[in-house]
mmCIF file of C-alpha atoms (C1' of nucleotides) in Angstrom:
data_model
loop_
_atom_site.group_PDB
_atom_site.id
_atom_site.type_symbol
_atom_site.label_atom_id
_atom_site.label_comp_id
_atom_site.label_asym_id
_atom_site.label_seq_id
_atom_site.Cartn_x
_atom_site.Cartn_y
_atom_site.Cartn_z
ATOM 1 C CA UNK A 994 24.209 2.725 12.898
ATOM 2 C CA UNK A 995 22.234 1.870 10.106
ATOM 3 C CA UNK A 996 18.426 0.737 10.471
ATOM 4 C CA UNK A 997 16.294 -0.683 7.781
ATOM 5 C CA UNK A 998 12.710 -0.135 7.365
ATOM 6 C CA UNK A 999 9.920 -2.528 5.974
ATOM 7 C CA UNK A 1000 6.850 -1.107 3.654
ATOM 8 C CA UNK A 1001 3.574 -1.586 4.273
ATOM 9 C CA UNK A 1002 3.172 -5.707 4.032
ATOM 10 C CA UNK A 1003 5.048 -8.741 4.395
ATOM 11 C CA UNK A 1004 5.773 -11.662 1.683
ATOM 12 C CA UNK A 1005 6.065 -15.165 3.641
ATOM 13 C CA UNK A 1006 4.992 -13.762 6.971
ATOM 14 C CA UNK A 1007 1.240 -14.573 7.451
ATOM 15 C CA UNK A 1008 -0.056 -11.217 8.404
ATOM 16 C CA UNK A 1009 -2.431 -9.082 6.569
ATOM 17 C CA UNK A 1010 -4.210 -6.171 6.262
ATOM 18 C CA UNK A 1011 -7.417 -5.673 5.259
ATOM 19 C CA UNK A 1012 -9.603 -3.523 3.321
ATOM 20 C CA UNK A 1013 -13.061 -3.008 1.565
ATOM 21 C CA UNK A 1014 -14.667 -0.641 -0.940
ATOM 22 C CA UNK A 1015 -17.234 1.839 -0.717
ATOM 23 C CA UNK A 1016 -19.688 -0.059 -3.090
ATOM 24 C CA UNK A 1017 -19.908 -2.688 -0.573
ATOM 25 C CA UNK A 1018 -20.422 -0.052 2.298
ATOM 26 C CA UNK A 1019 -22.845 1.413 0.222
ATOM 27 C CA UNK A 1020 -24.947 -1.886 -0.356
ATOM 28 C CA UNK A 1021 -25.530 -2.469 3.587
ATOM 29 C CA UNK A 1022 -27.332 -0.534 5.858
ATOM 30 C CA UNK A 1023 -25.748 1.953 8.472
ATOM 31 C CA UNK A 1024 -25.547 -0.505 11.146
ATOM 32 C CA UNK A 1025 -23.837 -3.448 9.545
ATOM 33 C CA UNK A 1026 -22.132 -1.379 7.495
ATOM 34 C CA UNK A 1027 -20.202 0.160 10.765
ATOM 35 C CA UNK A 1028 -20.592 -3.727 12.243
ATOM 36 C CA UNK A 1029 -18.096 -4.684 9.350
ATOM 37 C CA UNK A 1030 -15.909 -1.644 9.584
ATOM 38 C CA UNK A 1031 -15.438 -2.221 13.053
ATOM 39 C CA UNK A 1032 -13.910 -5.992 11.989
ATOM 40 C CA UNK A 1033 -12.126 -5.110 9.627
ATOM 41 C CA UNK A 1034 -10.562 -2.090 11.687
ATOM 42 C CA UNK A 1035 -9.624 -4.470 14.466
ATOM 43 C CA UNK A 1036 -8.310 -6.736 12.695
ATOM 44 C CA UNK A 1037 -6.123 -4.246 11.329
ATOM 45 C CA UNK A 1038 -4.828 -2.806 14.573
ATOM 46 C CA UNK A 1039 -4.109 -6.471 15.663
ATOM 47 C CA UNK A 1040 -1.659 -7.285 12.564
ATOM 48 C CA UNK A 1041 0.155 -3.751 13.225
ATOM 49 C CA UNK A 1042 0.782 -5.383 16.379
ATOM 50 C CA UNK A 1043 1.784 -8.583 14.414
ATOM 51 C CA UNK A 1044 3.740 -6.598 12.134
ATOM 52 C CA UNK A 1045 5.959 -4.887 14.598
ATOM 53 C CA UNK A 1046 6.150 -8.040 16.497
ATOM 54 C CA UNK A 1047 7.049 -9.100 13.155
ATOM 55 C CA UNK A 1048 10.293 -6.169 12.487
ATOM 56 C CA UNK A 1049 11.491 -6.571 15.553
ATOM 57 C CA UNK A 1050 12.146 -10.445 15.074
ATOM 58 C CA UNK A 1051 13.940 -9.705 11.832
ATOM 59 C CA UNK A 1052 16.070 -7.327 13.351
ATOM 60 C CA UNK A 1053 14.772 -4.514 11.149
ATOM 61 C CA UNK A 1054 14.427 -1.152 12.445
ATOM 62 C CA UNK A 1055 11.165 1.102 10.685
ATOM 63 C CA UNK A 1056 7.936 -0.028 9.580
ATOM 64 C CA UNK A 1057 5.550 1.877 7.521
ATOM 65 C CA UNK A 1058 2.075 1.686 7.960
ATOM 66 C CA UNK A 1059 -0.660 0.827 5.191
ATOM 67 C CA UNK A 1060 -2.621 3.857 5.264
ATOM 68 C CA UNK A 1061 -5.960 2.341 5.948
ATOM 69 C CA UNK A 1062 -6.007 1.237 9.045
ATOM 70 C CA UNK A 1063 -9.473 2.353 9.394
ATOM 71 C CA UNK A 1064 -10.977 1.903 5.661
ATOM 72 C CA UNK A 1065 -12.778 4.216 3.639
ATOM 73 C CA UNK A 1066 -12.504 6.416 6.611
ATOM 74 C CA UNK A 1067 -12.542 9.754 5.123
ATOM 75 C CA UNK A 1068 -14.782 8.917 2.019
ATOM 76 C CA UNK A 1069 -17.507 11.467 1.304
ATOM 77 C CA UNK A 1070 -20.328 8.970 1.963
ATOM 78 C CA UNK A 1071 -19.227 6.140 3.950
ATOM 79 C CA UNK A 1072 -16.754 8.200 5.856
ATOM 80 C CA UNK A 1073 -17.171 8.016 9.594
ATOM 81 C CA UNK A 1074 -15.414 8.485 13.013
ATOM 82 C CA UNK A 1075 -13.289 5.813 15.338
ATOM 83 C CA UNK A 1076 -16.457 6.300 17.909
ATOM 84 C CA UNK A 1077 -19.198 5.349 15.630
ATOM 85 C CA UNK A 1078 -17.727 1.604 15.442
ATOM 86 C CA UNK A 1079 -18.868 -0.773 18.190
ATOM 87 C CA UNK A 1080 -16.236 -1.660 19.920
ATOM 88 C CA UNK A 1081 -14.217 1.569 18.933
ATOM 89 C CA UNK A 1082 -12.739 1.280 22.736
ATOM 90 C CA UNK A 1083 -11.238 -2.198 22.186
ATOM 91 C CA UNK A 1084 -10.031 -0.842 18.563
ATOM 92 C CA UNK A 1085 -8.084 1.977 19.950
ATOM 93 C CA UNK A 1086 -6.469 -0.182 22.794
ATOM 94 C CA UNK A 1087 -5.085 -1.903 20.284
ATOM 95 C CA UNK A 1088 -3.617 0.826 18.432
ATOM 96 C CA UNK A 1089 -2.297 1.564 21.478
ATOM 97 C CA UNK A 1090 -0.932 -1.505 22.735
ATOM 98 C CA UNK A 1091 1.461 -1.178 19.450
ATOM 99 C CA UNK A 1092 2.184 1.976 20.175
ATOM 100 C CA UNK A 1093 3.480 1.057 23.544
ATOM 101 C CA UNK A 1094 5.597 -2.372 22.034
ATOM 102 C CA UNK A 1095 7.382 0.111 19.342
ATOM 103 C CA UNK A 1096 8.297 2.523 22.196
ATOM 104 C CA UNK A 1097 9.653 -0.472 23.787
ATOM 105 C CA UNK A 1098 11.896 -1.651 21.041
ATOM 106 C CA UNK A 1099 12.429 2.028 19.435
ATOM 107 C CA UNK A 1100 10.968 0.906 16.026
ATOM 108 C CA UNK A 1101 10.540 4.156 13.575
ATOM 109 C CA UNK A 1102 7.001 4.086 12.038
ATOM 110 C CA UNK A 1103 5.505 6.384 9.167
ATOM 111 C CA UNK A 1104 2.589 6.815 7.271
ATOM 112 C CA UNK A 1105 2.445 7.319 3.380
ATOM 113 C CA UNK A 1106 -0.347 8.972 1.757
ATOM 114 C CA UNK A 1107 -1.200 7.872 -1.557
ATOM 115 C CA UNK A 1108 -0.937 9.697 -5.156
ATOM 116 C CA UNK A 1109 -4.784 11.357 -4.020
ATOM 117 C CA UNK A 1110 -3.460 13.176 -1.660
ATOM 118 C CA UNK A 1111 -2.165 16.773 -3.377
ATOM 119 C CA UNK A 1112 -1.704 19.615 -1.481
ATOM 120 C CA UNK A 1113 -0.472 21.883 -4.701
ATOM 121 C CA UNK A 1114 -3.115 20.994 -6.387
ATOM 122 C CA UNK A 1115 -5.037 23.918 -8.552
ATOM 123 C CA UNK A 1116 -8.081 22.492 -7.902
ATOM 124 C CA UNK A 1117 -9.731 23.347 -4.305
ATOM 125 C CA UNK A 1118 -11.582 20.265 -4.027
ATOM 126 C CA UNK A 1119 -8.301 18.145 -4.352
ATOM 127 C CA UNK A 1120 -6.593 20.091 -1.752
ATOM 128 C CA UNK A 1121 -9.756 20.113 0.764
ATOM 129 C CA UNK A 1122 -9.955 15.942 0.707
ATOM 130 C CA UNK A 1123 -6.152 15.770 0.734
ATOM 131 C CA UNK A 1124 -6.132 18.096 3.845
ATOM 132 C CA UNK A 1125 -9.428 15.477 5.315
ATOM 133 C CA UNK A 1126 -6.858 12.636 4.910
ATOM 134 C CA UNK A 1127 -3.880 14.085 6.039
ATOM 135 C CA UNK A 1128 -5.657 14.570 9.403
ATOM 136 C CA UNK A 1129 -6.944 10.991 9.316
ATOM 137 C CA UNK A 1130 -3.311 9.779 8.661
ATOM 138 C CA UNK A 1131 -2.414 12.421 11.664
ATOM 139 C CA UNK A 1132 -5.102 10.642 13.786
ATOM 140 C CA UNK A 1133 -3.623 7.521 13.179
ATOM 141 C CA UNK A 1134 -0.117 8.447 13.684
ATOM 142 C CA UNK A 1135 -0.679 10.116 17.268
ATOM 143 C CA UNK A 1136 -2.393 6.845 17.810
ATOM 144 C CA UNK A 1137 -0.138 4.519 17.056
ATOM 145 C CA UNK A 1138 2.800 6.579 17.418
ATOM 146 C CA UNK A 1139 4.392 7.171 14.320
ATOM 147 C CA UNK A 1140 6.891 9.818 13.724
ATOM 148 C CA UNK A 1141 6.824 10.677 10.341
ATOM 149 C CA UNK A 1142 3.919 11.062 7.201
ATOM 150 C CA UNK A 1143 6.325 11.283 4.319
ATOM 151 C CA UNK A 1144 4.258 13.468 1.036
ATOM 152 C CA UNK A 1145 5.455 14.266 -2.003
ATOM 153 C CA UNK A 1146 5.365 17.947 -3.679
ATOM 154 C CA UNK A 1147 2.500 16.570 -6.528
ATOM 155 C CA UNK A 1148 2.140 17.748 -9.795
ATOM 156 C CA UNK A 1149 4.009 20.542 -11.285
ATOM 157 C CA UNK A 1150 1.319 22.169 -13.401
ATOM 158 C CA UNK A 1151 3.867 23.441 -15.773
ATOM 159 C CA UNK A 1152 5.532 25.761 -13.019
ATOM 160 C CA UNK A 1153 6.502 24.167 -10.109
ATOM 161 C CA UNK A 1154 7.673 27.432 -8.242
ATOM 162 C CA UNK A 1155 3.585 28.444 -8.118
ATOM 163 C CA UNK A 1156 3.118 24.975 -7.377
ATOM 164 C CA UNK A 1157 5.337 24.612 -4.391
ATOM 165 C CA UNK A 1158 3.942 27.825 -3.273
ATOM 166 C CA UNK A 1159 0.398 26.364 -3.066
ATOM 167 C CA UNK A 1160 2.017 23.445 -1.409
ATOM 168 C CA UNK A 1161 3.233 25.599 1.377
ATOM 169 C CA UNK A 1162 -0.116 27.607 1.862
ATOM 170 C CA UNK A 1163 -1.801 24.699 2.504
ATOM 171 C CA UNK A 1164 0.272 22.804 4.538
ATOM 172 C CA UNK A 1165 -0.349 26.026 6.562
ATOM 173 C CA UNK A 1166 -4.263 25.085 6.915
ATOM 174 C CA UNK A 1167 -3.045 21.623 8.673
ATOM 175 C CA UNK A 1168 -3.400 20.989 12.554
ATOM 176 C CA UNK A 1169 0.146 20.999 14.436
ATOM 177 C CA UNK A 1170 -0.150 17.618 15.252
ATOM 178 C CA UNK A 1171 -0.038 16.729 11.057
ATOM 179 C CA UNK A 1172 2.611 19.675 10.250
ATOM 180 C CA UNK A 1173 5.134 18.387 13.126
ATOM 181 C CA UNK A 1174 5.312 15.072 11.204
ATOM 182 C CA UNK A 1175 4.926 15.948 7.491
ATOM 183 C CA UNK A 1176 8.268 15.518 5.845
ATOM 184 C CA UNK A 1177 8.985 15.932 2.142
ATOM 185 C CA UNK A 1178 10.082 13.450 -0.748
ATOM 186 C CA UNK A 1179 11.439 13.457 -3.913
ATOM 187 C CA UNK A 1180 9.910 11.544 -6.956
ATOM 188 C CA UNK A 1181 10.647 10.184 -10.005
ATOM 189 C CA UNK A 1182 9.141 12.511 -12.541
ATOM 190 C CA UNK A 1183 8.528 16.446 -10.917
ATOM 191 C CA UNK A 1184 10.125 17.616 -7.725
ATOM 192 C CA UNK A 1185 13.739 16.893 -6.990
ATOM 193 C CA UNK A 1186 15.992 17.777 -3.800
ATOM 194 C CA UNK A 1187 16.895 20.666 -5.163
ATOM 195 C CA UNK A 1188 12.787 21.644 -5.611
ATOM 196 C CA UNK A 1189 12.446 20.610 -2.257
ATOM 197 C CA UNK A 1190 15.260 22.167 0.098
ATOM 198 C CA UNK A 1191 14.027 25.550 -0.204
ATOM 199 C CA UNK A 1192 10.500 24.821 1.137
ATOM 200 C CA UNK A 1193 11.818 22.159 3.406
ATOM 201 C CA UNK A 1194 14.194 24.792 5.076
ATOM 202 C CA UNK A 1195 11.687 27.374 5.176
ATOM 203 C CA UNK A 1196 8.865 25.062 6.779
ATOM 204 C CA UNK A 1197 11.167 23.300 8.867
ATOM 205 C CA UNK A 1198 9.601 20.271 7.186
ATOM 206 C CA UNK A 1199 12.375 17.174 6.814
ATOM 207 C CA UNK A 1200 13.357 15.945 3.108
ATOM 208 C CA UNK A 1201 13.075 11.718 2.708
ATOM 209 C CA UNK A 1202 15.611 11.250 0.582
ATOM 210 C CA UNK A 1203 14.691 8.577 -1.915
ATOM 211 C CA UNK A 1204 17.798 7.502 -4.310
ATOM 212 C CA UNK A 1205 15.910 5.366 -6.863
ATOM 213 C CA UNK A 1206 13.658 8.682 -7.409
ATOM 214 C CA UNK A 1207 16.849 10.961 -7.466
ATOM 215 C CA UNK A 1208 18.710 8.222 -9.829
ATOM 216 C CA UNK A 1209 15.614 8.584 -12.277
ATOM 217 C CA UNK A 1210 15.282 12.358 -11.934
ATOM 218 C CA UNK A 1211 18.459 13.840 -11.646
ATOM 219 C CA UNK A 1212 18.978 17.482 -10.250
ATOM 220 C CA UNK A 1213 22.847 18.195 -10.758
ATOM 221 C CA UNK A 1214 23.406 16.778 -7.258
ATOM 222 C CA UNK A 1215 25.516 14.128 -6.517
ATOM 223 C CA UNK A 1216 24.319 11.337 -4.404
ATOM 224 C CA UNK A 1217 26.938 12.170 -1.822
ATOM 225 C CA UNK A 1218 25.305 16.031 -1.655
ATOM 226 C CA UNK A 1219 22.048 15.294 -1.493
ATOM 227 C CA UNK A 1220 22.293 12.882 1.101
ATOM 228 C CA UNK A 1221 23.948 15.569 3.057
ATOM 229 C CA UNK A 1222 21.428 18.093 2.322
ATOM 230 C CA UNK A 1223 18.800 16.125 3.074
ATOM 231 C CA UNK A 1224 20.218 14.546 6.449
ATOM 232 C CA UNK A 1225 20.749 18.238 7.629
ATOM 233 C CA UNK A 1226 17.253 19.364 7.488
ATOM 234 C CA UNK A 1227 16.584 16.035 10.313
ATOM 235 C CA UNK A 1228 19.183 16.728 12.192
ATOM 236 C CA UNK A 1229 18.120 20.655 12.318
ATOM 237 C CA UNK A 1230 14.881 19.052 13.762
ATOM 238 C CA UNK A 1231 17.232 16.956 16.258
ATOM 239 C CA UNK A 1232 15.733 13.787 14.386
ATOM 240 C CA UNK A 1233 17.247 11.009 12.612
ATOM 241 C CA UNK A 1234 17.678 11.092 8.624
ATOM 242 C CA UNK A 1235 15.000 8.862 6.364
ATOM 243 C CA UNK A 1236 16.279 7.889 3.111
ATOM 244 C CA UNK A 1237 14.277 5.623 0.823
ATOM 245 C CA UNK A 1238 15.918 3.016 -1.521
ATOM 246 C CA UNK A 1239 14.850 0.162 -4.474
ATOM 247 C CA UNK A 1240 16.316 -1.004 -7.614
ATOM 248 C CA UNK A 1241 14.606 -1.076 -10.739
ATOM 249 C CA UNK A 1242 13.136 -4.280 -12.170
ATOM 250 C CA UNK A 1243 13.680 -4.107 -15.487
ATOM 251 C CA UNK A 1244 17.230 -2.215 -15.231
ATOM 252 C CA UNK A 1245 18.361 1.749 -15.726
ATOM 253 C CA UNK A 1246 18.543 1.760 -18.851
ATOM 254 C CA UNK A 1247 16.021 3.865 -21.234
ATOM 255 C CA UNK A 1248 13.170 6.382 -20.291
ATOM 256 C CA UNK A 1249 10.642 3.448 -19.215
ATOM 257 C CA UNK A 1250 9.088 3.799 -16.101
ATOM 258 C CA UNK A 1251 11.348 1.565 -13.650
ATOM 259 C CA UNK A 1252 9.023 -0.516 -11.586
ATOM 260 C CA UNK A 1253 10.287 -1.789 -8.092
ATOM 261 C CA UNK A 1254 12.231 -4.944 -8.066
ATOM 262 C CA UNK A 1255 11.690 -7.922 -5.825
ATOM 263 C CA UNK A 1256 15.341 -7.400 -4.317
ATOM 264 C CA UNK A 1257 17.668 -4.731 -4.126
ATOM 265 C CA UNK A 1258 20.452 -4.795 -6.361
ATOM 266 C CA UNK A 1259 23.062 -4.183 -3.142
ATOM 267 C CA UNK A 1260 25.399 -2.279 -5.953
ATOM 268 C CA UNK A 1261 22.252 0.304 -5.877
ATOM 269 C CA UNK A 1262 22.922 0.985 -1.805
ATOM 270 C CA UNK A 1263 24.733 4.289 -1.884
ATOM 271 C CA UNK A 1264 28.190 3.876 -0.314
ATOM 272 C CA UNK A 1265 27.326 7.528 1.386
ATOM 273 C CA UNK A 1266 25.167 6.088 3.647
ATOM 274 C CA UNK A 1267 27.135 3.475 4.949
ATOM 275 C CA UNK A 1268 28.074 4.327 8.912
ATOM 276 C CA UNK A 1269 25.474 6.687 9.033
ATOM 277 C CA UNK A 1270 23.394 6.853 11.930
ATOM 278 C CA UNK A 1271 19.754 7.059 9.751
ATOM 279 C CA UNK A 1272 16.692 4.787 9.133
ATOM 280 C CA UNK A 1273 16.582 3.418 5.186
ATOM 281 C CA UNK A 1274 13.237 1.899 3.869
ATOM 282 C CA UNK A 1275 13.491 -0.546 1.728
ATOM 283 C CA UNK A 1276 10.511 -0.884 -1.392
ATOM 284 C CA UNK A 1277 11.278 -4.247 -2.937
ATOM 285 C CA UNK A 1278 8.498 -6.506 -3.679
ATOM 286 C CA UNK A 1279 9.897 -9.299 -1.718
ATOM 287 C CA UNK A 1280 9.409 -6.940 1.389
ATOM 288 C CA UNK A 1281 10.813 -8.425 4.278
ATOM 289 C CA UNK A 1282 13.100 -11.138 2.710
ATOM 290 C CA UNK A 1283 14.146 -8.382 0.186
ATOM 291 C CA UNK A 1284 15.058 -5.992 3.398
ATOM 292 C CA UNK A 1285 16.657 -9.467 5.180
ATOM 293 C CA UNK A 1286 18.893 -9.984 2.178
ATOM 294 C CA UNK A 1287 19.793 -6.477 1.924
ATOM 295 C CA UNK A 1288 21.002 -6.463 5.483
ATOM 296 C CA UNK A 1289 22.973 -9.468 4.810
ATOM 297 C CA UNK A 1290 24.660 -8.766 1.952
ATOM 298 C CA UNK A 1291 25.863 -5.269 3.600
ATOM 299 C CA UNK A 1292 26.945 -6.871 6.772
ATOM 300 C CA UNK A 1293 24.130 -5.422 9.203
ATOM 301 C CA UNK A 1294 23.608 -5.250 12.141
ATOM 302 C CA UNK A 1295 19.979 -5.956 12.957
ATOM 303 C CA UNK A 1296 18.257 -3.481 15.183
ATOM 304 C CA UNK A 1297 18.348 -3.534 18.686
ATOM 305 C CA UNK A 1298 17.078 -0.172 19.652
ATOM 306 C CA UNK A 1299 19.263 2.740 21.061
ATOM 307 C CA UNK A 1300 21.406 1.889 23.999
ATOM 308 C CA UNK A 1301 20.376 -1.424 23.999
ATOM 309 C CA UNK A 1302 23.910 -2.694 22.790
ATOM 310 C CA UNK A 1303 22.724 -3.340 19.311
ATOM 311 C "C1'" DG B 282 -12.959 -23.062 -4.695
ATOM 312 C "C1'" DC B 283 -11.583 -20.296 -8.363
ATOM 313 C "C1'" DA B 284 -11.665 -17.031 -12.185
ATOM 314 C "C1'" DT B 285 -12.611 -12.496 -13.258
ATOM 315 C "C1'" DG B 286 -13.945 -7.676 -13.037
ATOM 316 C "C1'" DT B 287 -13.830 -3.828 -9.952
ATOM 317 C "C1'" DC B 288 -12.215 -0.542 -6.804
ATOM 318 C "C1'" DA B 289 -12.876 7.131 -4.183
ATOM 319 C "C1'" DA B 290 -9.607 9.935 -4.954
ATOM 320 C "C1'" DG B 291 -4.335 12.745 -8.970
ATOM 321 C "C1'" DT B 292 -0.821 13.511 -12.136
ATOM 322 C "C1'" DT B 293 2.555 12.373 -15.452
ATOM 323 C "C1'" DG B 294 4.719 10.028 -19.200
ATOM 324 C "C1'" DT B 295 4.977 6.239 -22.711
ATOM 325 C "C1'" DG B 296 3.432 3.588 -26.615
ATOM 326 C "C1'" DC C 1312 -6.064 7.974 -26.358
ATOM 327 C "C1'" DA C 1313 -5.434 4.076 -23.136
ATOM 328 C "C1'" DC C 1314 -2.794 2.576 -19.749
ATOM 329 C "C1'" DA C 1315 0.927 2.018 -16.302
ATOM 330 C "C1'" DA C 1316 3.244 3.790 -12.494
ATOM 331 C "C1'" DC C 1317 3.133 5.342 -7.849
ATOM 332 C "C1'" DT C 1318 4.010 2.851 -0.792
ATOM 333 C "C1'" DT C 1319 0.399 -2.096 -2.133
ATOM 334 C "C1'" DG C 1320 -3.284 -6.213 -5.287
ATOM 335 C "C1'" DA C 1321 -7.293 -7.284 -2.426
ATOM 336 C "C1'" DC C 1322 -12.148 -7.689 -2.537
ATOM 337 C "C1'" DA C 1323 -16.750 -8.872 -4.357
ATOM 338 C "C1'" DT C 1324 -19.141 -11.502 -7.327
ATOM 339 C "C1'" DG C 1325 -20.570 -15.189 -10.153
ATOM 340 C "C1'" DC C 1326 -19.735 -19.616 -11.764
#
DNA sequence: GCATGTCAAGTTGTG
DNA sequence: CACAACTTGACATGC
């Protein structure tokens, strides 16, 4: 069957994540500076906890994580590690403790780094704090046991080939525990499915198939193939497909960038995937209501986890 | 309280 | 050239 994901943050339901910026660290002095961090970071680890809590009530099926957990973690100058925070201990208990409620309800959770993080970049010091993050977001995931850390290709740099092949050295330079979970997405505006498959295959790195991407930068591929493409390079790893979908706000129409809607047109849902045994997130800016309606409107069946009769 | 300006980081495309 | 878009507005400051 069919399970739905959630992104990153909820509408209506009263948990949040929070965050601060390096001009604030900057302005206190090492001890309160790590006092706040430590707040903030436990705070954080107790809404994942909320949040799954959270997916699980809905009936949804896949949560991704905000990236920063732990803010400002791998900044150049207020960067520091999980055991310079008082309390650290209590922090990663509670990392853990949602680790060990989304084993129990077999809830799919991923991480997804942000447009700074470029690993076929030109430029060596983009690649060497992308790499830095990547290992953060790695950190994170063993922690709280995510699967997945979905990345897309970058920039194209005029020749995506050379690009791609940067792409693939570095993603050579990463720790196992970070290349086991990397997988591969297409956007809107440079790499496609068809970019992708070759370095997917060759990597054994899985392709997140995102429709709304593929819809505004078409390869020749119908929906119908690249969905198959893409679910075969999971199932080579024995894991489930990922596909991402959202409608546009302001329609499909023209060459204007197509900003997220609050809910997902359900005429956008690609018939393909319907009976498929794979996770779909859903990036609406109603978050969970938009996922809830979704669901609805297709008939759903909320998640249950595997075996459990669901 | 509330309005407003700011926030680490990359790359691309539009107006 | 400025700005929006991208997984996401939230935070810090000054009134």
């Amino acid at each position: 069957m069919l399970r739905f994901g959630l992104c990153c943050i909820f509408r209506e339901e009263p948990i949040r994540f929070r965050a601060t910026t390096a001009k604030a660290l900057l302005s206190l002095d090492r001890r309160a500076r790590l006092a706040k961090l430590s707040r903030l970071a436990m705070e954080n680890a107790s809404s994942l906890l909320a949040a799954l809590e959270a997916v699980r009530r809905l009936g949804f099926g896949a949560f991704r994580v905000l990236s920063p957990l732990l803010p400002r973690y791998t900044h150049p100058e207020v960067g520091y590690r999980l055991e310079d925070l008082p309390g650290g201990d209590a922090i990663t208990a509670k990392l853990r403790e949602a680790a060990a409620f989304r084993a129990l309800h077999d809830l799919r959770l991923s991480f997804h780094p942000d447009q700074f993080v470029v690993l076929s970049s030109p430029r060596p010091e983009v690649v060497e704090r992308s790499l830095a993050e990547l290992e953060y977001q790695g950190l994170m995931a063993e922690l709280v046991g995510a699967e997945t850390i979905t990345l897309h290709g970058g920039g194209g740099y005029g020749d995506k080939g050379q690009a791609l092949a940067r792409w693939r050295k570095h993603f050579a330079e990463l720790s196992p525990g970070v290349r086991g979970r990397l997988a591969l997405e297409n956007d809107d505006v440079t790499y496609t499915v068809r970019d992708l498959l070759p370095a997917c295959e060759a990597l054994g790195v899985p392709l997140v198939y995102d429709v709304h991407h593929h819809r505004c930068n078409p390869d020749g591929l119908s929906v119908a193939e690249a969905t198959a493409l893409a679910a075969a390079t999971w199932r080579e790893a024995g894991r489930e497909p990922w596909f991402h979908v959202s409608s546009p706000r302001n329609g499909w129409g023209g060459n204007a960038p197509k900003p997220h809607a609050d809910y997902l047109d359900p005429s956008d849902f690609p018939t393909e995937w319907l009976g498929l045994d794979a996770t779909v997130d859903v990036e609406a800016k109603a978050k969970e209501l938009a996922v809830a309606r979704l669901m609805k409107e297709l008939g759903a069946e909320p998640w249950m986890g595997k075996g459990r009769g669901g």
